[in-house]
mmCIF file of C-alpha atoms in Angstrom:
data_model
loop_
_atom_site.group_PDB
_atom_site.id
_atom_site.type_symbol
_atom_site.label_atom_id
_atom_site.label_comp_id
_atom_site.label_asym_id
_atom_site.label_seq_id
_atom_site.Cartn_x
_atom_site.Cartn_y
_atom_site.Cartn_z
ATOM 1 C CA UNK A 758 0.000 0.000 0.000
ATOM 2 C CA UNK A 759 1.260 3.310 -0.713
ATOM 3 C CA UNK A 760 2.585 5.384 2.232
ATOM 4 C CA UNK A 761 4.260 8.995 2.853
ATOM 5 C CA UNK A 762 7.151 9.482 4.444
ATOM 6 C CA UNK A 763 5.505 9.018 7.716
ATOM 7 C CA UNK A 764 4.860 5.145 7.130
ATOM 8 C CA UNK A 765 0.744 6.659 6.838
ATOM 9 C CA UNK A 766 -1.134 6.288 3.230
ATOM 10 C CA UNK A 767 -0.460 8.573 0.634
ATOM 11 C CA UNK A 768 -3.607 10.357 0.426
ATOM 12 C CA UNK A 769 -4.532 10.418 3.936
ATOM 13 C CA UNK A 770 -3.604 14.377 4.564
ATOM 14 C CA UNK A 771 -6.114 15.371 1.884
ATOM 15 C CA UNK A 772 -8.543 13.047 3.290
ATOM 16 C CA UNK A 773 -8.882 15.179 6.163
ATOM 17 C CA UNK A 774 -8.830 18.259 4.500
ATOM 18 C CA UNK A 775 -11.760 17.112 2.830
ATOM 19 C CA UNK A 776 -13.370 15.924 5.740
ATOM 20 C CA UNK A 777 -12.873 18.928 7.959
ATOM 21 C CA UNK A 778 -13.562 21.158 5.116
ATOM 22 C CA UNK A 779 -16.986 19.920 5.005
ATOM 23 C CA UNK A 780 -17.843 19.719 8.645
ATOM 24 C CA UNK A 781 -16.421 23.835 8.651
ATOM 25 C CA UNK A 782 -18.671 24.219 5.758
ATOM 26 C CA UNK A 783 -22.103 23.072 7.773
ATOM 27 C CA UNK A 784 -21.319 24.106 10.970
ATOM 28 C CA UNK A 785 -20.755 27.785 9.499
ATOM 29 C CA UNK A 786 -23.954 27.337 7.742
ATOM 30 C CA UNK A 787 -25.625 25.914 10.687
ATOM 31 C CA UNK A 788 -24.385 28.509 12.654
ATOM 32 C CA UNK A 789 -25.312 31.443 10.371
ATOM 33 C CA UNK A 790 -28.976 29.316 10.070
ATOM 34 C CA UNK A 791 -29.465 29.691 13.830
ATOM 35 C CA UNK A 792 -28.345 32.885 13.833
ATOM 36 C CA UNK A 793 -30.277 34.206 11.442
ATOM 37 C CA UNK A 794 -33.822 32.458 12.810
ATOM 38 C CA UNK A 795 -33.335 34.126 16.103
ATOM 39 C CA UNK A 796 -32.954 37.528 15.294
ATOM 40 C CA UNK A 797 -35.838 37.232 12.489
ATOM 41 C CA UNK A 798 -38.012 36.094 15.033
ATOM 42 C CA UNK A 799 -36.705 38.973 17.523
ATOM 43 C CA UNK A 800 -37.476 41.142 14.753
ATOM 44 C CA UNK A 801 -41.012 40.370 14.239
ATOM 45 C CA UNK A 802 -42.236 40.479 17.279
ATOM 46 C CA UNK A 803 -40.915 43.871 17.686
ATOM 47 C CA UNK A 804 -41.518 45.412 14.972
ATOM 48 C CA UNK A 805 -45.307 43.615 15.637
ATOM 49 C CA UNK A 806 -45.719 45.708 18.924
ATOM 50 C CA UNK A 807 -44.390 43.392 21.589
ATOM 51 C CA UNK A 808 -41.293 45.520 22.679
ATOM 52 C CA UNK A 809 -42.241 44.684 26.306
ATOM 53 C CA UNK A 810 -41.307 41.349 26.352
ATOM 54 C CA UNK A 811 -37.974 42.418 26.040
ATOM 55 C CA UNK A 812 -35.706 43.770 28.771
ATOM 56 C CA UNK A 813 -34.644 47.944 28.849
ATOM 57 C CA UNK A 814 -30.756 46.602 28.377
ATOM 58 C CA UNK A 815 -30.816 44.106 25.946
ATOM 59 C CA UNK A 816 -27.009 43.463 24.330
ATOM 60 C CA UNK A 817 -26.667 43.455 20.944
ATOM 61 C CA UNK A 818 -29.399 42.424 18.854
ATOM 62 C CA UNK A 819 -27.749 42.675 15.369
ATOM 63 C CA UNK A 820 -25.872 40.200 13.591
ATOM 64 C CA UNK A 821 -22.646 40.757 14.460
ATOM 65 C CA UNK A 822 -18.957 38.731 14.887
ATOM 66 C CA UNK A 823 -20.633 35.461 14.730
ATOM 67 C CA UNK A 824 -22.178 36.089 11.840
ATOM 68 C CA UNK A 825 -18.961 37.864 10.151
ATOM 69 C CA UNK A 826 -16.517 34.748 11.750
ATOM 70 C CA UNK A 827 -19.153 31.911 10.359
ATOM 71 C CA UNK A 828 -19.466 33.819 6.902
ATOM 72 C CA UNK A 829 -15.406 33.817 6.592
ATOM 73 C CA UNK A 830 -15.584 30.362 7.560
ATOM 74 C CA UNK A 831 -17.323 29.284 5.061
ATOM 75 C CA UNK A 832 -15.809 31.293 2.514
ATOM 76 C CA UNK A 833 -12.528 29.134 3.564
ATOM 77 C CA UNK A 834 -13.933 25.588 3.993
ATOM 78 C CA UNK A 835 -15.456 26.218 0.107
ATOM 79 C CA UNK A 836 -11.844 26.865 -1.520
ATOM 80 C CA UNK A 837 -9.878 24.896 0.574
ATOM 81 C CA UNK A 838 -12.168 21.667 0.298
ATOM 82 C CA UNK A 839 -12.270 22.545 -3.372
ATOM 83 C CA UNK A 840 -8.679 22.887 -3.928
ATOM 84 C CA UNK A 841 -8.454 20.077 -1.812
ATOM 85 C CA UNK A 842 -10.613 17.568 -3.810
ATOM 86 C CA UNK A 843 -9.216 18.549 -6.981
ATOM 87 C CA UNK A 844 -5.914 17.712 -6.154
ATOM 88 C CA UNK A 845 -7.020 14.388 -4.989
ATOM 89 C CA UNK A 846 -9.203 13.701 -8.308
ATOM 90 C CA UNK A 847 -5.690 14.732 -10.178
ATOM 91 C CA UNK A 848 -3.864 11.786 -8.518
ATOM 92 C CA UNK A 849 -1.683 13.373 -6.218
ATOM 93 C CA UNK A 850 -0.535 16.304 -7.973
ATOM 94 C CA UNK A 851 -0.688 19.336 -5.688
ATOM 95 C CA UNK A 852 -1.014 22.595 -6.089
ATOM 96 C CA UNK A 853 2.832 24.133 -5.697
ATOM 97 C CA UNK A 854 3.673 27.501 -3.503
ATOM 98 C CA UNK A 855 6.310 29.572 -3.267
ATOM 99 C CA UNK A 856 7.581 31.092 -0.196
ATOM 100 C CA UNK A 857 5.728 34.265 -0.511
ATOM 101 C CA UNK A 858 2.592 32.313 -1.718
ATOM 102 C CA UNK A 859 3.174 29.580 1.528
ATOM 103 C CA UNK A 860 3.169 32.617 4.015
ATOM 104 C CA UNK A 861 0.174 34.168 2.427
ATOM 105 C CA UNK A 862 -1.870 30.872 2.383
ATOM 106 C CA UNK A 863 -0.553 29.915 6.125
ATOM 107 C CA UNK A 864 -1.201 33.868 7.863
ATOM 108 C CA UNK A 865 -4.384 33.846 6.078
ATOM 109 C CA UNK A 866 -5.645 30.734 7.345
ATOM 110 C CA UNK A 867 -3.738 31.459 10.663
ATOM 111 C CA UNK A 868 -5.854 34.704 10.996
ATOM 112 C CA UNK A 869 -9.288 32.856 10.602
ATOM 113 C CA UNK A 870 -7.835 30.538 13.241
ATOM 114 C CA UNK A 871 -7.498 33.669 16.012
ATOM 115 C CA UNK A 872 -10.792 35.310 14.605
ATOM 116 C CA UNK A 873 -12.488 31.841 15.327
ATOM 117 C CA UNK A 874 -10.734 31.630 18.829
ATOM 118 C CA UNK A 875 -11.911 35.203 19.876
ATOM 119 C CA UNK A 876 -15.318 34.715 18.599
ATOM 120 C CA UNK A 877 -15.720 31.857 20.576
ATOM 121 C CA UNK A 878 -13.936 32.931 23.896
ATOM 122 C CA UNK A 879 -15.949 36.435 23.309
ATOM 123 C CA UNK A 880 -19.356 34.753 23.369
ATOM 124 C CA UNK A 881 -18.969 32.499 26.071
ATOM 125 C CA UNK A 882 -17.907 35.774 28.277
ATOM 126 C CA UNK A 883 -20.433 37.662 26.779
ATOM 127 C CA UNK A 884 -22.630 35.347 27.823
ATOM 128 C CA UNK A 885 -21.502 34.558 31.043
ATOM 129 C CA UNK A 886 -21.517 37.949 32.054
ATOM 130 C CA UNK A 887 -25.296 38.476 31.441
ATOM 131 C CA UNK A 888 -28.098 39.249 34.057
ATOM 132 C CA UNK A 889 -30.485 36.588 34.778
ATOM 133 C CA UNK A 890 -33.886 36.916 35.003
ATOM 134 C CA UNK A 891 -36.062 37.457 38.655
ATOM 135 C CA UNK A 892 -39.421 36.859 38.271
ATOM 136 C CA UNK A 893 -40.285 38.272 41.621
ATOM 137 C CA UNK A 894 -38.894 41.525 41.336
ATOM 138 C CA UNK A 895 -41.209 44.864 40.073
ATOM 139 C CA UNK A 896 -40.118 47.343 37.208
ATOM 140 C CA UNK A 897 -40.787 51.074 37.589
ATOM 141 C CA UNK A 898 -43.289 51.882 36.046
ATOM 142 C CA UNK A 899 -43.619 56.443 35.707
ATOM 143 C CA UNK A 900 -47.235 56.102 34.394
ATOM 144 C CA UNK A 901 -49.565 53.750 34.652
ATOM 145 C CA UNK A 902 -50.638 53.685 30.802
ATOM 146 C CA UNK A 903 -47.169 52.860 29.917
ATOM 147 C CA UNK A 904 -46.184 49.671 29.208
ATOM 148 C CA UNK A 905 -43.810 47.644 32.075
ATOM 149 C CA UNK A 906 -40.072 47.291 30.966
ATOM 150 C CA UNK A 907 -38.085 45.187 32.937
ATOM 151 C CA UNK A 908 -35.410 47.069 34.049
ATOM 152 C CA UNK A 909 -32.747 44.661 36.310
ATOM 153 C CA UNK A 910 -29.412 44.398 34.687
ATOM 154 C CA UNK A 911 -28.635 43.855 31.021
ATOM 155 C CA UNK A 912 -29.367 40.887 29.332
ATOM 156 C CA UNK A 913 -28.409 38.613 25.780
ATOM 157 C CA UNK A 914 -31.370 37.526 23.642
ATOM 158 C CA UNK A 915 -29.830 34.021 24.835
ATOM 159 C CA UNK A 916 -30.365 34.565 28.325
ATOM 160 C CA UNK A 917 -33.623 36.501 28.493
ATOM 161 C CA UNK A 918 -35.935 34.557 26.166
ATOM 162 C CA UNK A 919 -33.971 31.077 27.943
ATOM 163 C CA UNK A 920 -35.048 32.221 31.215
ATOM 164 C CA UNK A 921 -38.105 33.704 30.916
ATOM 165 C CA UNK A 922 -39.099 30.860 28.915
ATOM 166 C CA UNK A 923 -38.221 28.571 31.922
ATOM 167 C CA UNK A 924 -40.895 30.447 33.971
ATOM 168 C CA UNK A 925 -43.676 31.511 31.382
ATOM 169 C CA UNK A 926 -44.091 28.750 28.588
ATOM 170 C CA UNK A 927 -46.799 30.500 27.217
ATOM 171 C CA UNK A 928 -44.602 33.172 25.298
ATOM 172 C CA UNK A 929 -43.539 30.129 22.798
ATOM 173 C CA UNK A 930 -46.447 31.542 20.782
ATOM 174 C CA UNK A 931 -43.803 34.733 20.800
ATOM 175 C CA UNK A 932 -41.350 32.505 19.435
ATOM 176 C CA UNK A 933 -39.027 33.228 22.084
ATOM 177 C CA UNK A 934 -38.726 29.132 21.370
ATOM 178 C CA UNK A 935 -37.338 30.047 18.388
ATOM 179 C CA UNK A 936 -34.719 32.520 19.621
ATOM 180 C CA UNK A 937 -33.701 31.071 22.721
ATOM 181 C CA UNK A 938 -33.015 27.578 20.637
ATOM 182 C CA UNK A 939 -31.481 29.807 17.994
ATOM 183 C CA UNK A 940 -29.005 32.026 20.056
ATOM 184 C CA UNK A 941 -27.763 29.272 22.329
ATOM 185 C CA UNK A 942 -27.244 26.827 18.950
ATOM 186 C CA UNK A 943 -25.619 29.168 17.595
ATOM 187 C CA UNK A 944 -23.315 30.050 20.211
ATOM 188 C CA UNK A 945 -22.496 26.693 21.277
ATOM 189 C CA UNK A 946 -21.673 25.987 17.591
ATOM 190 C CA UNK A 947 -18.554 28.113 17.622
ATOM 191 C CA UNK A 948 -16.738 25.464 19.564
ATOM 192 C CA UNK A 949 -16.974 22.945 16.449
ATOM 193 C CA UNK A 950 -16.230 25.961 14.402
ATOM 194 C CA UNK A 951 -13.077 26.620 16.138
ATOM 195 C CA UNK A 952 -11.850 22.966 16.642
ATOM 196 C CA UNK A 953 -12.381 22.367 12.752
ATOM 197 C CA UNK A 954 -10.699 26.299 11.552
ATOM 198 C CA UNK A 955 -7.627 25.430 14.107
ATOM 199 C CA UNK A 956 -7.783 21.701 12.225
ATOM 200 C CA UNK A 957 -7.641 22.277 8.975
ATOM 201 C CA UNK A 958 -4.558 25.155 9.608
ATOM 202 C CA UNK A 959 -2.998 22.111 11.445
ATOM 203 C CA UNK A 960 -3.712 19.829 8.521
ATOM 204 C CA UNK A 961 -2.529 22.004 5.629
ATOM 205 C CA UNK A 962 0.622 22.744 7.657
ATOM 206 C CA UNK A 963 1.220 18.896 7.722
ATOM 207 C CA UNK A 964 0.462 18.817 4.418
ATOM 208 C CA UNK A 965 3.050 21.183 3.208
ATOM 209 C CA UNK A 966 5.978 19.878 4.708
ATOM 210 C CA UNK A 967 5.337 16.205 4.779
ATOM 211 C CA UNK A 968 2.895 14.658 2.761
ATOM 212 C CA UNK A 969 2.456 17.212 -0.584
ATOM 213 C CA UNK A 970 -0.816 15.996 -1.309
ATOM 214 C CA UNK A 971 -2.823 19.621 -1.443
ATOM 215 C CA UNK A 972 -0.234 21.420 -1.342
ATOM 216 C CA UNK A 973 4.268 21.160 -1.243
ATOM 217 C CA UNK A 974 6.751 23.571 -2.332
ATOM 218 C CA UNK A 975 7.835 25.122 -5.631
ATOM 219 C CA UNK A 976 11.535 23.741 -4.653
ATOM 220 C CA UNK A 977 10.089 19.771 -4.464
ATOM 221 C CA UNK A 978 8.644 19.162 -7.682
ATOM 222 C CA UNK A 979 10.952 17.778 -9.283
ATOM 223 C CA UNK A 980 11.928 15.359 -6.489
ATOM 224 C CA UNK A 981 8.385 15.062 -6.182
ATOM 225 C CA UNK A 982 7.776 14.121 -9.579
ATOM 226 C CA UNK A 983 10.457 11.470 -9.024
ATOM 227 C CA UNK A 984 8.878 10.027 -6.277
ATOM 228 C CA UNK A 985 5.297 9.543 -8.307
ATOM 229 C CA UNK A 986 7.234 7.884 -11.031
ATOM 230 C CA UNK A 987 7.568 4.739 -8.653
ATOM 231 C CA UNK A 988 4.759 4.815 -5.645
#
C-alpha cells in the first residue's frame, strides 16, 4: 500500500482536508442558520408591537462577529475543500507555492484561526456575564398607561428569552422558542467551528511539509515528480 514518508497512506492528509472542510462548511452554515432564525423572530415580534417582552438593556441584537466569523468560515472551507478535492481527483498532484505564496496561504488561514478563537472565547464571556432573570422583582413603572419594561441588569437575547421561557411557557407563541433555541445553537456551535478552523490550519501545515498531497513547495517538484514515477 502506498505510504508517505511518515509510514501513513499517501492520500490520507487530503482526506482530512476534505473531511474537515466539510464539517467547517455546515457548521458555518448551521451557525449562520441559527443565527439568522433568532434575530428574524426577535425582529417580528418587535416590529409587531411586543417591545415589552424584552428587557430595557438588551445586548446586541444585530448580527454581528458570529455572523462575520461563520461567513469567513465558510468562505474558507469552500476553496480549501475545493482545492483540496481537486488535487485528490488529479492523482496526487498538488497545487505548488512559493515562499511568498506559503506565508500568504498559512497567515491567512492562521488569521481565521485567532478570529475563530476570539469569537468563541468572546461569546462564552459575553454570555456569562449576562443578568439573569427574577421573576419576583417589580419594574418602575412612571405612568400607569405605559407599558412595564423590565429594568434589572442587562441581558443577551440568549439569556432573556432562555429564562423567561423557563418560567412563562406561554410566550412560545412569541417565538421566544425560536430565539432562545437559535441564540444558544448558535453560540455553542462556535466550539466545532473553532476545533475544525484550528484543524484544517494544522492539517494544511502537515500537508506542506510532509505529505504534498494539497499542497508542497515550488523547490520539491521535481523530487516530487520522481517520487510519483515509482509509488
Amino acid at each position: 500500500m502506498a505510504s508517505s514518508r511518515m509510514g501513513l497512506p499517501v492520500h490520507l492528509s487530503g482526506h482530512l482536508i476534505v473531511i474537515c472542510s466539510i464539517l467547517l462548511l455546515l457548521t458555518s452554515i448551521l451557525c449562520i442558520a441559527f443565527k439568522s432564525a433568532s434575530l428574524a423572530a426577535y425582529k417580528n415580534r418587535t416590529e409587531s408591537g411586543w417591545i415589552a417582552l424584552y428587557p430595557v438593556k438588551l445586548i446586541s441584537t444585530t448580527p454581528d462577529l458570529l455572523v462575520a466569523t461563520a461567513s469567513i468560515n465558510l468562505i474558507i472551507s469552500l476553496i480549501v475543500g475545493t482545492a483540496s478535492l481537486w488535487s485528490i481527483q488529479r492523482r496526487r498532484k498538488p497545487f505548488n507555492l512559493l515562499p511568498l505564496e506559503h506565508f500568504v496561504l498559512v497567515s491567512l488561514l492562521r488569521a481565521n484561526a485567532i478570529l475563530s478563537t476570539a469569537t468563541f472565547i468572546y461569546q462564552f464571556v459575553r454570555a456569562g456575564q449576562s443578568s439573569h432573570f427574577d421573576p419576583s422583582y417589580q419594574s418602575k413603572q412612571s405612568y400607569q398607561s405605559e407599558p412595564v419594561y423590565y429594568d434589572k441588569g442587562a441581558f443577551t437575547l440568549e439569556t432573556w428569552t432562555c429564562d423567561v421561557l423557563s418560567y412563562y411557557p406561554n410566550l412560545e407563541e412569541y417565538q421566544f422558542g425560536i430565539q432562545c433555541t437559535g441564540e444558544r445553537a448558535s453560540r455553542v456551535l462556535l466550539i466545532l467551528l473553532w476545533i475544525f478552523a484550528t484543524a484544517i490550519l494544522g492539517l494544511l501545515s502537515w500537508d506542506f511539509n510532509a505529505c504534498h498531497v494539497v499542497v508542497r513547495p515550488q523547490k520539491a517538484i521535481s523530487q516530487e515528480d520522481d517520487d510519483d514515477d515509482y509509488i
